[in-house]
Coordinates of C-alpha atoms in Angstrom, one line a residue:
M1 CA 201.2 257.1 117.3
L2 CA 201.4 254.2 114.8
D3 CA 205.2 253.9 115.7
L4 CA 204.3 253.8 119.4
I5 CA 201.6 251.2 118.9
G6 CA 203.9 249.0 116.8
A7 CA 206.7 249.3 119.4
V8 CA 204.4 248.3 122.2
A9 CA 203.1 245.4 120.2
L10 CA 206.6 244.2 119.5
L11 CA 207.5 244.5 123.2
L12 CA 204.5 242.4 124.1
W13 CA 205.3 239.8 121.4
G14 CA 208.9 239.6 122.7
L15 CA 207.7 239.1 126.2
R16 CA 205.4 236.3 125.0
M17 CA 208.3 234.6 123.2
V18 CA 210.6 234.8 126.2
K19 CA 207.9 233.3 128.5
T20 CA 206.8 230.5 126.1
G21 CA 210.5 229.7 125.3
V22 CA 211.5 229.4 128.9
R23 CA 208.4 227.3 129.7
R24 CA 209.0 225.0 126.8
A25 CA 212.7 224.6 127.6
F26 CA 212.5 224.3 131.4
G27 CA 208.7 224.1 132.2
A28 CA 208.7 220.9 134.1
R29 CA 211.9 221.7 136.0
L30 CA 210.6 225.2 136.8
R31 CA 207.4 223.7 138.3
R32 CA 209.3 221.2 140.4
W33 CA 211.7 223.9 141.5
I34 CA 208.9 226.2 142.6
A35 CA 207.1 223.3 144.4
A36 CA 210.2 222.3 146.2
G37 CA 211.3 225.8 147.2
T38 CA 208.8 226.4 149.9
R39 CA 210.6 225.2 153.0
N40 CA 210.7 228.7 154.5
R41 CA 209.6 232.2 153.6
P42 CA 212.9 233.6 152.4
M43 CA 213.5 230.6 150.2
A44 CA 210.0 230.9 148.8
F45 CA 210.6 234.6 148.2
G46 CA 213.8 233.8 146.3
V47 CA 212.1 231.2 144.2
G48 CA 209.4 233.6 143.1
L49 CA 212.0 236.3 142.3
A50 CA 214.2 233.9 140.3
A51 CA 211.3 232.2 138.4
T52 CA 209.8 235.6 137.4
M53 CA 213.2 236.9 136.2
A54 CA 213.5 233.7 134.1
L55 CA 209.9 233.9 132.7
Q56 CA 209.8 237.8 132.6
S57 CA 206.2 237.4 133.7
S58 CA 204.8 237.6 137.2
T59 CA 201.5 236.5 135.8
A60 CA 203.0 233.1 134.7
T61 CA 204.5 232.7 138.2
A62 CA 201.2 233.6 139.8
L63 CA 199.3 231.0 137.8
M64 CA 201.8 228.2 138.6
T65 CA 201.8 229.1 142.3
A66 CA 198.0 229.2 142.3
S67 CA 197.9 225.7 140.8
F68 CA 200.2 224.4 143.4
A69 CA 198.2 226.0 146.2
G70 CA 195.0 224.7 144.7
S71 CA 196.4 221.2 144.7
G72 CA 197.5 221.4 148.3
F73 CA 201.3 221.3 147.6
M74 CA 201.9 224.6 149.5
N75 CA 200.1 226.6 152.1
S76 CA 198.8 230.1 151.6
A77 CA 201.6 231.9 153.4
M78 CA 204.3 230.3 151.3
A79 CA 202.3 231.0 148.1
Q80 CA 202.1 234.7 149.1
A81 CA 205.9 234.8 149.8
I82 CA 206.5 233.5 146.3
M83 CA 204.2 236.2 144.9
L84 CA 206.1 238.9 146.9
G85 CA 209.3 237.6 145.3
A86 CA 207.7 237.5 141.9
N87 CA 206.7 241.2 142.2
V88 CA 210.3 242.2 143.1
G89 CA 211.6 240.0 140.3
T90 CA 209.6 241.7 137.6
S91 CA 210.8 245.1 138.9
L92 CA 214.4 243.9 138.6
V93 CA 213.8 242.8 135.1
T94 CA 212.8 246.4 134.3
R95 CA 216.1 247.6 135.8
I96 CA 218.1 245.2 133.6
L97 CA 216.2 246.2 130.5
A98 CA 216.6 249.9 131.3
F99 CA 220.4 249.7 130.7
D100 CA 221.4 251.1 127.3
I101 CA 222.0 247.7 125.7
H102 CA 219.8 248.1 122.6
W103 CA 222.9 247.3 120.5
L104 CA 222.5 243.7 121.7
A105 CA 219.1 243.5 119.9
P106 CA 220.3 242.6 116.4
L107 CA 222.9 240.1 117.8
L108 CA 220.2 238.3 119.9
V109 CA 217.8 238.2 117.1
A110 CA 220.4 236.7 114.7
V111 CA 221.5 234.2 117.3
G112 CA 217.9 233.3 118.2
V113 CA 216.9 232.7 114.5
G114 CA 220.1 230.7 113.9
M115 CA 219.5 228.5 116.9
F116 CA 215.9 227.9 116.1
T117 CA 216.7 227.0 112.5
I118 CA 219.4 224.4 113.3
S119 CA 217.9 223.0 116.6
E120 CA 216.0 219.8 116.5
A121 CA 215.2 219.1 120.2
K122 CA 212.3 220.9 121.7
P123 CA 214.2 222.3 124.7
H124 CA 216.8 223.8 122.4
K125 CA 214.1 225.4 120.3
G126 CA 212.6 226.8 123.5
I127 CA 215.9 228.5 124.4
A128 CA 216.3 229.9 120.9
R129 CA 212.7 231.3 121.2
A130 CA 213.6 233.0 124.5
V131 CA 216.8 234.5 123.0
L132 CA 214.9 235.8 120.0
G133 CA 212.2 237.2 122.2
L134 CA 214.8 239.0 124.3
G135 CA 216.3 240.5 121.2
L136 CA 212.8 241.7 120.1
M137 CA 212.2 243.3 123.5
L138 CA 215.5 245.3 123.3
L139 CA 214.7 246.3 119.7
S140 CA 211.2 247.4 120.8
L141 CA 212.7 249.6 123.6
H142 CA 214.8 251.3 121.1
L143 CA 211.8 251.9 118.9
L144 CA 209.8 253.1 121.9
G145 CA 212.4 255.8 122.6
Q146 CA 212.3 256.9 119.0
S147 CA 208.5 257.0 118.8
T148 CA 208.0 258.9 122.1
E149 CA 210.6 261.6 121.2
P150 CA 208.1 263.6 119.0
M151 CA 205.7 263.7 121.9
R152 CA 207.6 266.6 123.5
Q153 CA 206.2 268.9 120.8
S154 CA 202.6 267.4 120.9
E155 CA 200.2 269.8 122.5
V156 CA 197.6 267.0 122.7
V157 CA 199.9 264.7 124.7
R158 CA 201.0 267.6 126.9
A159 CA 197.4 268.4 127.7
L160 CA 196.5 264.7 128.4
M161 CA 199.5 264.3 130.7
A162 CA 198.7 267.6 132.5
S163 CA 195.1 266.4 133.1
L164 CA 196.4 263.1 134.5
D165 CA 198.9 264.9 136.7
T166 CA 196.1 266.9 138.3
V167 CA 193.9 263.8 138.9
P168 CA 196.3 261.1 140.3
M169 CA 193.4 258.6 140.8
L170 CA 192.6 258.8 137.1
A171 CA 196.3 258.3 136.2
V172 CA 196.3 255.1 138.3
I173 CA 193.1 253.8 136.6
V174 CA 194.5 254.6 133.1
A175 CA 197.8 252.7 133.8
A176 CA 195.9 249.8 135.4
V177 CA 193.6 249.5 132.4
L178 CA 196.6 249.5 130.1
A179 CA 198.3 246.8 132.2
I180 CA 195.2 244.7 132.1
S181 CA 194.7 245.1 128.4
S182 CA 198.3 244.1 127.7
S183 CA 198.4 241.4 130.5
S184 CA 201.8 242.8 131.4
S185 CA 202.8 245.4 134.0
L186 CA 206.4 245.2 132.7
A187 CA 205.3 246.5 129.3
I188 CA 203.5 249.5 130.8
V189 CA 206.4 250.3 133.1
L190 CA 208.8 250.3 130.1
L191 CA 206.3 252.6 128.2
V192 CA 206.2 255.0 131.2
M193 CA 210.0 254.9 131.3
S194 CA 210.2 255.9 127.6
L195 CA 207.6 258.7 128.1
A196 CA 209.6 260.0 131.1
A197 CA 212.9 259.9 129.1
S198 CA 211.3 262.1 126.4
G199 CA 210.1 264.6 129.0
T200 CA 206.4 263.8 128.4
V201 CA 205.9 262.5 131.9
G202 CA 207.1 264.3 135.0
P203 CA 208.5 262.6 138.2
S204 CA 205.2 262.7 140.2
L205 CA 203.1 261.5 137.3
G206 CA 205.7 258.8 136.6
V207 CA 205.4 257.4 140.1
T208 CA 201.6 257.5 139.9
L209 CA 201.5 255.6 136.6
I210 CA 203.9 253.0 138.2
L211 CA 201.4 252.5 141.0
G212 CA 198.6 251.9 138.4
A213 CA 200.8 249.5 136.4
N214 CA 201.5 247.4 139.5
L215 CA 197.8 247.4 140.4
G216 CA 196.7 246.4 136.9
G217 CA 199.3 243.7 136.6
A218 CA 197.7 241.8 139.5
I219 CA 194.3 241.6 137.9
P220 CA 194.9 239.2 134.9
P221 CA 195.9 236.3 137.3
V222 CA 192.7 236.9 139.3
L223 CA 190.6 236.7 136.1
A224 CA 192.5 233.5 135.1
T225 CA 191.7 231.7 138.4
L226 CA 188.0 232.7 138.7
G227 CA 187.0 229.1 138.0
D228 CA 189.5 227.5 140.5
G229 CA 188.9 226.6 144.1
P230 CA 189.4 228.9 147.1
P231 CA 193.0 227.8 147.8
A232 CA 194.1 228.9 144.3
R233 CA 192.1 232.1 144.3
R234 CA 193.6 233.1 147.7
V235 CA 197.0 233.4 146.0
T236 CA 195.9 235.8 143.2
V237 CA 193.3 237.7 145.1
G238 CA 195.7 238.1 148.0
N239 CA 198.4 239.5 145.7
L240 CA 195.8 241.9 144.3
A241 CA 194.8 243.0 147.8
V242 CA 198.5 243.6 148.8
R243 CA 199.1 245.8 145.7
M244 CA 195.8 247.7 146.1
L245 CA 196.6 248.5 149.7
G246 CA 200.1 249.6 148.7
C247 CA 198.7 251.8 146.0
V248 CA 196.2 253.5 148.3
V249 CA 198.8 254.2 150.9
M250 CA 201.5 255.4 148.4
L251 CA 199.1 257.5 146.5
T252 CA 199.1 260.0 149.4
F253 CA 202.9 260.2 149.3
V254 CA 203.6 260.5 145.6
D255 CA 205.2 263.9 145.6
Q256 CA 207.4 263.0 148.6
A257 CA 208.4 259.7 146.9
A258 CA 209.3 261.4 143.7
S259 CA 211.4 264.0 145.5
A260 CA 213.2 261.3 147.5
L261 CA 213.9 259.2 144.4
S262 CA 215.2 262.2 142.5
G263 CA 218.3 262.1 144.7
F264 CA 219.2 258.6 143.4
A265 CA 218.1 258.9 139.8
S266 CA 220.3 260.6 137.3
D267 CA 217.5 261.0 134.7
P268 CA 213.6 260.7 134.7
A269 CA 213.7 257.2 133.2
Q270 CA 215.8 255.9 136.0
L271 CA 213.4 257.5 138.5
V272 CA 210.5 255.5 137.1
V273 CA 212.5 252.3 137.3
Y274 CA 213.6 253.0 140.9
A275 CA 210.0 253.8 141.9
H276 CA 208.9 250.4 140.5
I277 CA 211.7 248.6 142.5
A278 CA 211.2 250.6 145.7
F279 CA 207.4 250.0 145.7
N280 CA 207.7 246.2 145.4
L281 CA 210.6 246.0 147.9
L282 CA 208.7 248.1 150.4
L283 CA 205.6 245.8 150.0
A284 CA 207.8 242.7 150.5
A285 CA 209.5 244.1 153.6
I286 CA 206.2 245.0 155.2
M287 CA 204.2 241.9 154.3
M288 CA 206.8 239.1 154.9
P289 CA 206.4 239.3 158.8
L290 CA 202.6 239.5 158.4
L291 CA 202.0 236.6 156.1
D292 CA 200.5 234.3 158.8
A293 CA 197.9 237.0 159.7
F294 CA 197.3 237.9 156.1
S295 CA 196.8 234.2 155.2
W296 CA 194.3 233.8 158.0
A297 CA 192.4 236.8 156.7
M298 CA 192.3 235.4 153.1
R299 CA 191.0 232.1 154.5
R300 CA 188.2 234.0 156.1
L301 CA 187.5 236.0 152.9
L302 CA 187.6 232.9 150.7
P303 CA 186.6 229.9 152.8
E304 CA 186.5 226.3 151.6
T305 CA 183.4 225.6 149.5
P306 CA 183.8 221.9 148.4
M307 CA 180.3 221.5 147.2
Q308 CA 180.3 224.5 144.8
G309 CA 181.9 225.1 141.4
D310 CA 183.8 222.6 139.2
G311 CA 186.4 221.7 141.7
S312 CA 186.6 218.9 144.3
R313 CA 183.1 218.1 145.6
H314 CA 183.5 215.0 147.8
L315 CA 187.0 215.2 149.4
N316 CA 186.1 216.2 152.9
Q317 CA 189.3 216.8 155.0
A318 CA 187.4 216.1 158.2
S319 CA 186.7 212.5 156.9
L320 CA 190.4 211.6 156.9
S321 CA 190.1 210.4 160.5
N322 CA 187.6 207.8 159.3
P323 CA 189.2 205.8 156.4
A324 CA 185.9 204.3 155.3
M325 CA 184.2 207.7 154.8
A326 CA 187.4 209.1 153.2
L327 CA 187.6 206.3 150.7
A328 CA 183.9 206.7 149.9
G329 CA 184.4 210.4 149.2
A330 CA 187.5 209.6 147.0
V331 CA 185.4 207.0 145.0
R332 CA 182.7 209.6 144.4
E333 CA 185.2 212.2 143.3
T334 CA 186.9 209.7 141.0
L335 CA 183.5 208.8 139.5
H336 CA 183.1 212.6 138.8
I337 CA 186.4 212.5 137.0
G338 CA 185.2 209.5 134.9
D339 CA 182.0 211.4 134.0
S340 CA 184.1 214.4 132.9
V341 CA 186.2 212.1 130.7
I342 CA 183.1 210.6 129.1
S343 CA 181.8 214.1 128.4
M344 CA 185.2 215.0 126.8
L345 CA 185.0 212.0 124.5
Q346 CA 181.4 212.8 123.6
K347 CA 182.4 216.4 122.8
N348 CA 185.3 215.1 120.7
L349 CA 182.9 212.9 118.7
E350 CA 180.5 215.8 118.2
A351 CA 183.3 218.1 117.1
L352 CA 184.3 215.4 114.6
R353 CA 180.7 215.1 113.3
R354 CA 180.0 218.9 113.1
N355 CA 183.5 220.3 112.4
D356 CA 183.1 222.6 115.5
T357 CA 186.3 224.2 116.8
K358 CA 184.4 225.6 119.8
L359 CA 183.8 222.1 121.1
C360 CA 187.6 221.5 120.8
S361 CA 188.3 224.5 123.0
D362 CA 185.8 223.2 125.6
I363 CA 187.7 219.9 125.6
A364 CA 191.0 221.7 126.5
A365 CA 189.3 223.4 129.5
M366 CA 187.7 220.1 130.6
D367 CA 191.1 218.4 130.5
D368 CA 192.5 221.0 132.8
E369 CA 189.7 220.3 135.3
V370 CA 190.4 216.6 135.1
D371 CA 194.0 217.2 135.8
R372 CA 193.2 219.4 138.8
L373 CA 190.7 216.8 140.2
N374 CA 193.2 214.0 139.7
E375 CA 195.9 215.9 141.7
Q376 CA 193.4 216.6 144.5
V377 CA 192.4 212.9 144.7
K378 CA 196.1 211.8 144.9
V379 CA 197.0 214.4 147.5
Y380 CA 193.8 213.5 149.5
L381 CA 194.6 209.8 149.5
S382 CA 198.3 210.4 150.2
N383 CA 197.2 212.3 153.4
L384 CA 195.0 209.3 154.3
N385 CA 197.8 206.8 153.7
R386 CA 199.9 208.5 156.4
T387 CA 197.5 206.9 158.9
I388 CA 197.5 203.2 159.7
L389 CA 195.1 201.5 157.2
E390 CA 193.8 198.0 157.3
E391 CA 194.9 195.9 154.3
D392 CA 191.5 196.1 152.5
N393 CA 191.4 199.9 152.8
A394 CA 195.0 200.2 151.7
Q395 CA 194.3 198.1 148.6
R396 CA 191.1 200.1 147.8
S397 CA 193.1 203.3 148.1
A398 CA 195.7 202.0 145.6
E399 CA 192.9 201.0 143.2
I400 CA 191.3 204.5 143.4
V401 CA 194.7 206.2 142.7
S402 CA 195.3 203.8 139.8
Y403 CA 191.9 204.4 138.2
A404 CA 192.2 208.2 138.7
I405 CA 195.6 208.1 136.9
N406 CA 194.3 206.1 134.1
L407 CA 191.4 208.5 133.7
E408 CA 193.9 211.4 133.5
H409 CA 195.8 209.5 130.8
I410 CA 192.6 209.1 128.9
G411 CA 191.8 212.8 129.2
D412 CA 195.3 213.6 127.9
I413 CA 194.8 211.3 124.9
I414 CA 191.5 213.0 124.1
D415 CA 193.0 216.5 124.6
K416 CA 196.5 216.2 123.2
N417 CA 195.8 213.6 120.4
L418 CA 192.2 213.2 119.4
R419 CA 191.4 216.9 119.7
D420 CA 194.5 217.8 117.6
L421 CA 193.3 215.2 114.9
V422 CA 189.8 216.7 114.8
E423 CA 191.3 220.3 114.5
K424 CA 193.5 219.1 111.7
K425 CA 190.5 217.6 109.9
I426 CA 188.6 220.9 110.3
R427 CA 191.6 223.1 109.4
N428 CA 192.4 221.2 106.2
Q429 CA 188.7 220.8 105.3
L430 CA 188.9 217.0 105.0
S431 CA 186.1 214.4 104.9
F432 CA 186.1 210.7 105.6
S433 CA 184.5 208.3 103.3
A434 CA 181.0 207.2 104.3
E435 CA 182.3 203.8 105.4
G436 CA 185.3 205.2 107.2
A437 CA 183.2 207.8 109.1
A438 CA 180.7 205.0 110.1
E439 CA 183.6 202.8 111.4
I440 CA 185.2 205.6 113.4
E441 CA 181.8 206.6 114.9
D442 CA 181.1 203.0 115.9
F443 CA 184.5 202.8 117.5
Y444 CA 183.8 205.9 119.5
M445 CA 180.5 204.5 120.7
R446 CA 182.1 201.2 121.7
T447 CA 184.7 203.2 123.7
L448 CA 182.1 205.3 125.4
E449 CA 180.2 202.1 126.4
N450 CA 183.3 200.6 127.8
L451 CA 184.0 203.7 129.8
R452 CA 180.5 203.5 131.3
I453 CA 181.0 199.8 132.2
A454 CA 184.4 200.7 133.8
Q455 CA 182.6 203.2 136.0
S456 CA 180.2 200.5 137.2
V457 CA 183.1 198.0 137.7
F458 CA 185.0 200.7 139.8
V459 CA 182.0 201.1 142.1
A460 CA 180.5 197.6 142.3
R461 CA 183.8 195.6 142.0
D462 CA 181.7 193.0 140.2
V463 CA 183.7 190.1 138.9
G464 CA 181.2 189.4 136.1
L465 CA 181.4 192.9 134.8
A466 CA 185.2 192.9 135.1
R467 CA 185.3 189.8 132.9
Q468 CA 183.0 191.4 130.4
L469 CA 185.3 194.5 130.3
V470 CA 188.4 192.5 129.7
G471 CA 186.6 190.5 127.0
M472 CA 185.8 193.7 125.3
K473 CA 189.4 194.6 125.1
V474 CA 189.9 191.6 122.7
D475 CA 186.9 192.7 120.7
V476 CA 188.4 196.2 120.5
R477 CA 191.7 194.9 119.2
H478 CA 190.0 192.8 116.5
Y479 CA 187.7 195.8 115.5
E480 CA 190.7 198.1 115.2
Q481 CA 192.6 195.6 113.0
Q482 CA 189.5 195.0 110.9
S483 CA 188.8 198.8 110.5
A484 CA 192.4 199.4 109.5
A485 CA 192.2 196.5 107.0
N486 CA 189.0 198.0 105.5
H487 CA 190.7 201.4 105.2
L488 CA 193.7 199.9 103.4
H489 CA 191.3 198.1 101.0
R490 CA 189.6 201.5 100.2
L491 CA 193.1 203.0 99.6
R492 CA 193.9 200.2 97.1
D493 CA 190.6 201.1 95.3
G494 CA 191.8 204.7 95.0
R495 CA 189.0 206.3 97.1
I496 CA 190.0 210.0 97.2
E497 CA 188.5 210.6 100.6
S498 CA 190.4 207.6 102.1
V499 CA 193.7 208.8 100.5
Q500 CA 193.3 212.3 102.0
T501 CA 192.4 211.1 105.5
S502 CA 194.5 208.0 105.7
A503 CA 196.8 209.2 108.5
L504 CA 193.8 210.7 110.4
H505 CA 191.8 207.5 110.2
L506 CA 194.6 205.3 111.4
D507 CA 195.7 207.7 114.2
I508 CA 192.1 207.9 115.5
L509 CA 191.9 204.1 115.6
R510 CA 195.2 203.9 117.4
D511 CA 194.2 206.5 120.1
L512 CA 190.8 204.9 120.7
K513 CA 192.5 201.6 121.2
R514 CA 194.9 203.2 123.7
I515 CA 191.9 204.6 125.6
N516 CA 190.3 201.2 125.8
A517 CA 193.6 199.7 127.2
H518 CA 193.5 202.3 130.0
V519 CA 189.7 201.6 130.6
T520 CA 190.3 197.8 130.9
S521 CA 193.0 198.3 133.6
I522 CA 190.3 198.8 136.3
A523 CA 189.2 195.2 135.9
Y524 CA 192.6 193.5 136.5
P525 CA 192.9 194.0 140.3
I526 CA 189.4 192.7 140.8
L527 CA 190.0 189.6 138.6
K528 CA 193.4 189.0 140.2
E529 CA 191.8 189.1 143.7
A530 CA 189.1 186.6 142.6
G531 CA 191.8 184.3 141.1
E532 CA 190.5 184.7 137.6
L533 CA 193.5 186.3 136.0
R534 CA 196.4 184.5 134.4
D535 CA 199.9 185.9 134.8
S536 CA 200.5 185.7 131.0
R537 CA 198.6 185.3 127.8
L538 CA 201.5 183.3 126.2
I539 CA 201.1 179.7 125.5
E540 CA 203.8 177.7 127.2
A541 CA 206.5 176.5 124.9
K542 CA 206.6 172.8 124.2
G543 CA 209.7 170.9 125.2
P544 CA 211.9 169.0 122.6
A545 CA 210.2 166.0 121.1

């Protein structure tokens, strides 16, 4: 049993390494590819299939597809076509891994480790990670075969499988729970395949367990998108509904399916793999022509609720015909983004004060929400800009997009930089000197005040406030330089706290200064329109005497 648990754990870790390696090496290109491959249903199906074979995870494909659907980049029917392709893709991965190629495992592990050691670029390290993960997966399959072999003589296992065989619904539930626990239907299918190869699982029970694995594999994406808007949840809930319906129907024909597949499979393990492929191909063949009707049903089941949850609250599609109302809604939504960014910076300061890693985790979730809202604002205004806008409205639309983008950049600085710096301080149990901590906290408070002023400038478009905001940029630059100089003076005095936190202190100053630069950008269009902005801060060069 310990060998079995270890083999399954190694399989899951190998799956994780392949998924993260591919995403780190080709993540941005994969996302663009998926977003672009939705011109028609067959192409969307092929994109889902290929992406899942590359990632070896239908869950990863589901979450990417849900994010695109939630941002308005694809409709529900195309998203479901991608998911049908993803389900077939993960079954084909099972077929490839079922080949007797475990001898490749040590070679792939050696190549992966070697590539990772000598590679410097992040994409190359991602490829090396994926190669190493694939080697670990093949090794785990070999270990699975060895660990399940003694189960033939286990009376306990025989009794357990016999009880599952007599209660198919219980077998489906057990397999589904295992798939949910491991967040991978592929791992459970491979486990069932090993049990079938050892004679522990019969043909009918094998098919039943495959149905449960497929059902359970659709649940983790649903749980991951519970906080998203209806368009994103329609993708994952729709995929779960399709698999559940397929399981209910197929459960009544398990014996007939096992008998039919026995004519194609040369051994019990192959029968399990063919059952997995046949189930997903059958679902795809039935659902592809029905996607429009199915998408309509999902829209009725999960209607738009723009005023609820943490998603878009003020972007009313009906207002697109009235530019003034649409721009007002976009302004309110962008202000909501600004409030979220202010909360992120406040949480970051609290985490710095209290050494609280939980607050750091909250910041990461808030940044994801800021990114989603920013995408929604940009898509909403791009739809508005397709109509004929007056010059003032077009300029205001551009200002909103610019401010939303700057807020997203600020959120990224807080999440990717300042949060990492705080976590490093907590992890290494470091402390700033009393003077350094006071300077950093004062810089945070100045930045928060500037963010609040920027929110007011964005709404009121007041020239006086805009001048005040730009003037504060100069104060921020001087404060950052003075704080850095004070820190260097403490270093020369040999203050132990300053020596240990030198890089942290200077990096925090740098990132807060970058945030203030983004904050100030809202004032420039207003000052330029009022004729109060020079083209350059440079003093004109004097001519020769």
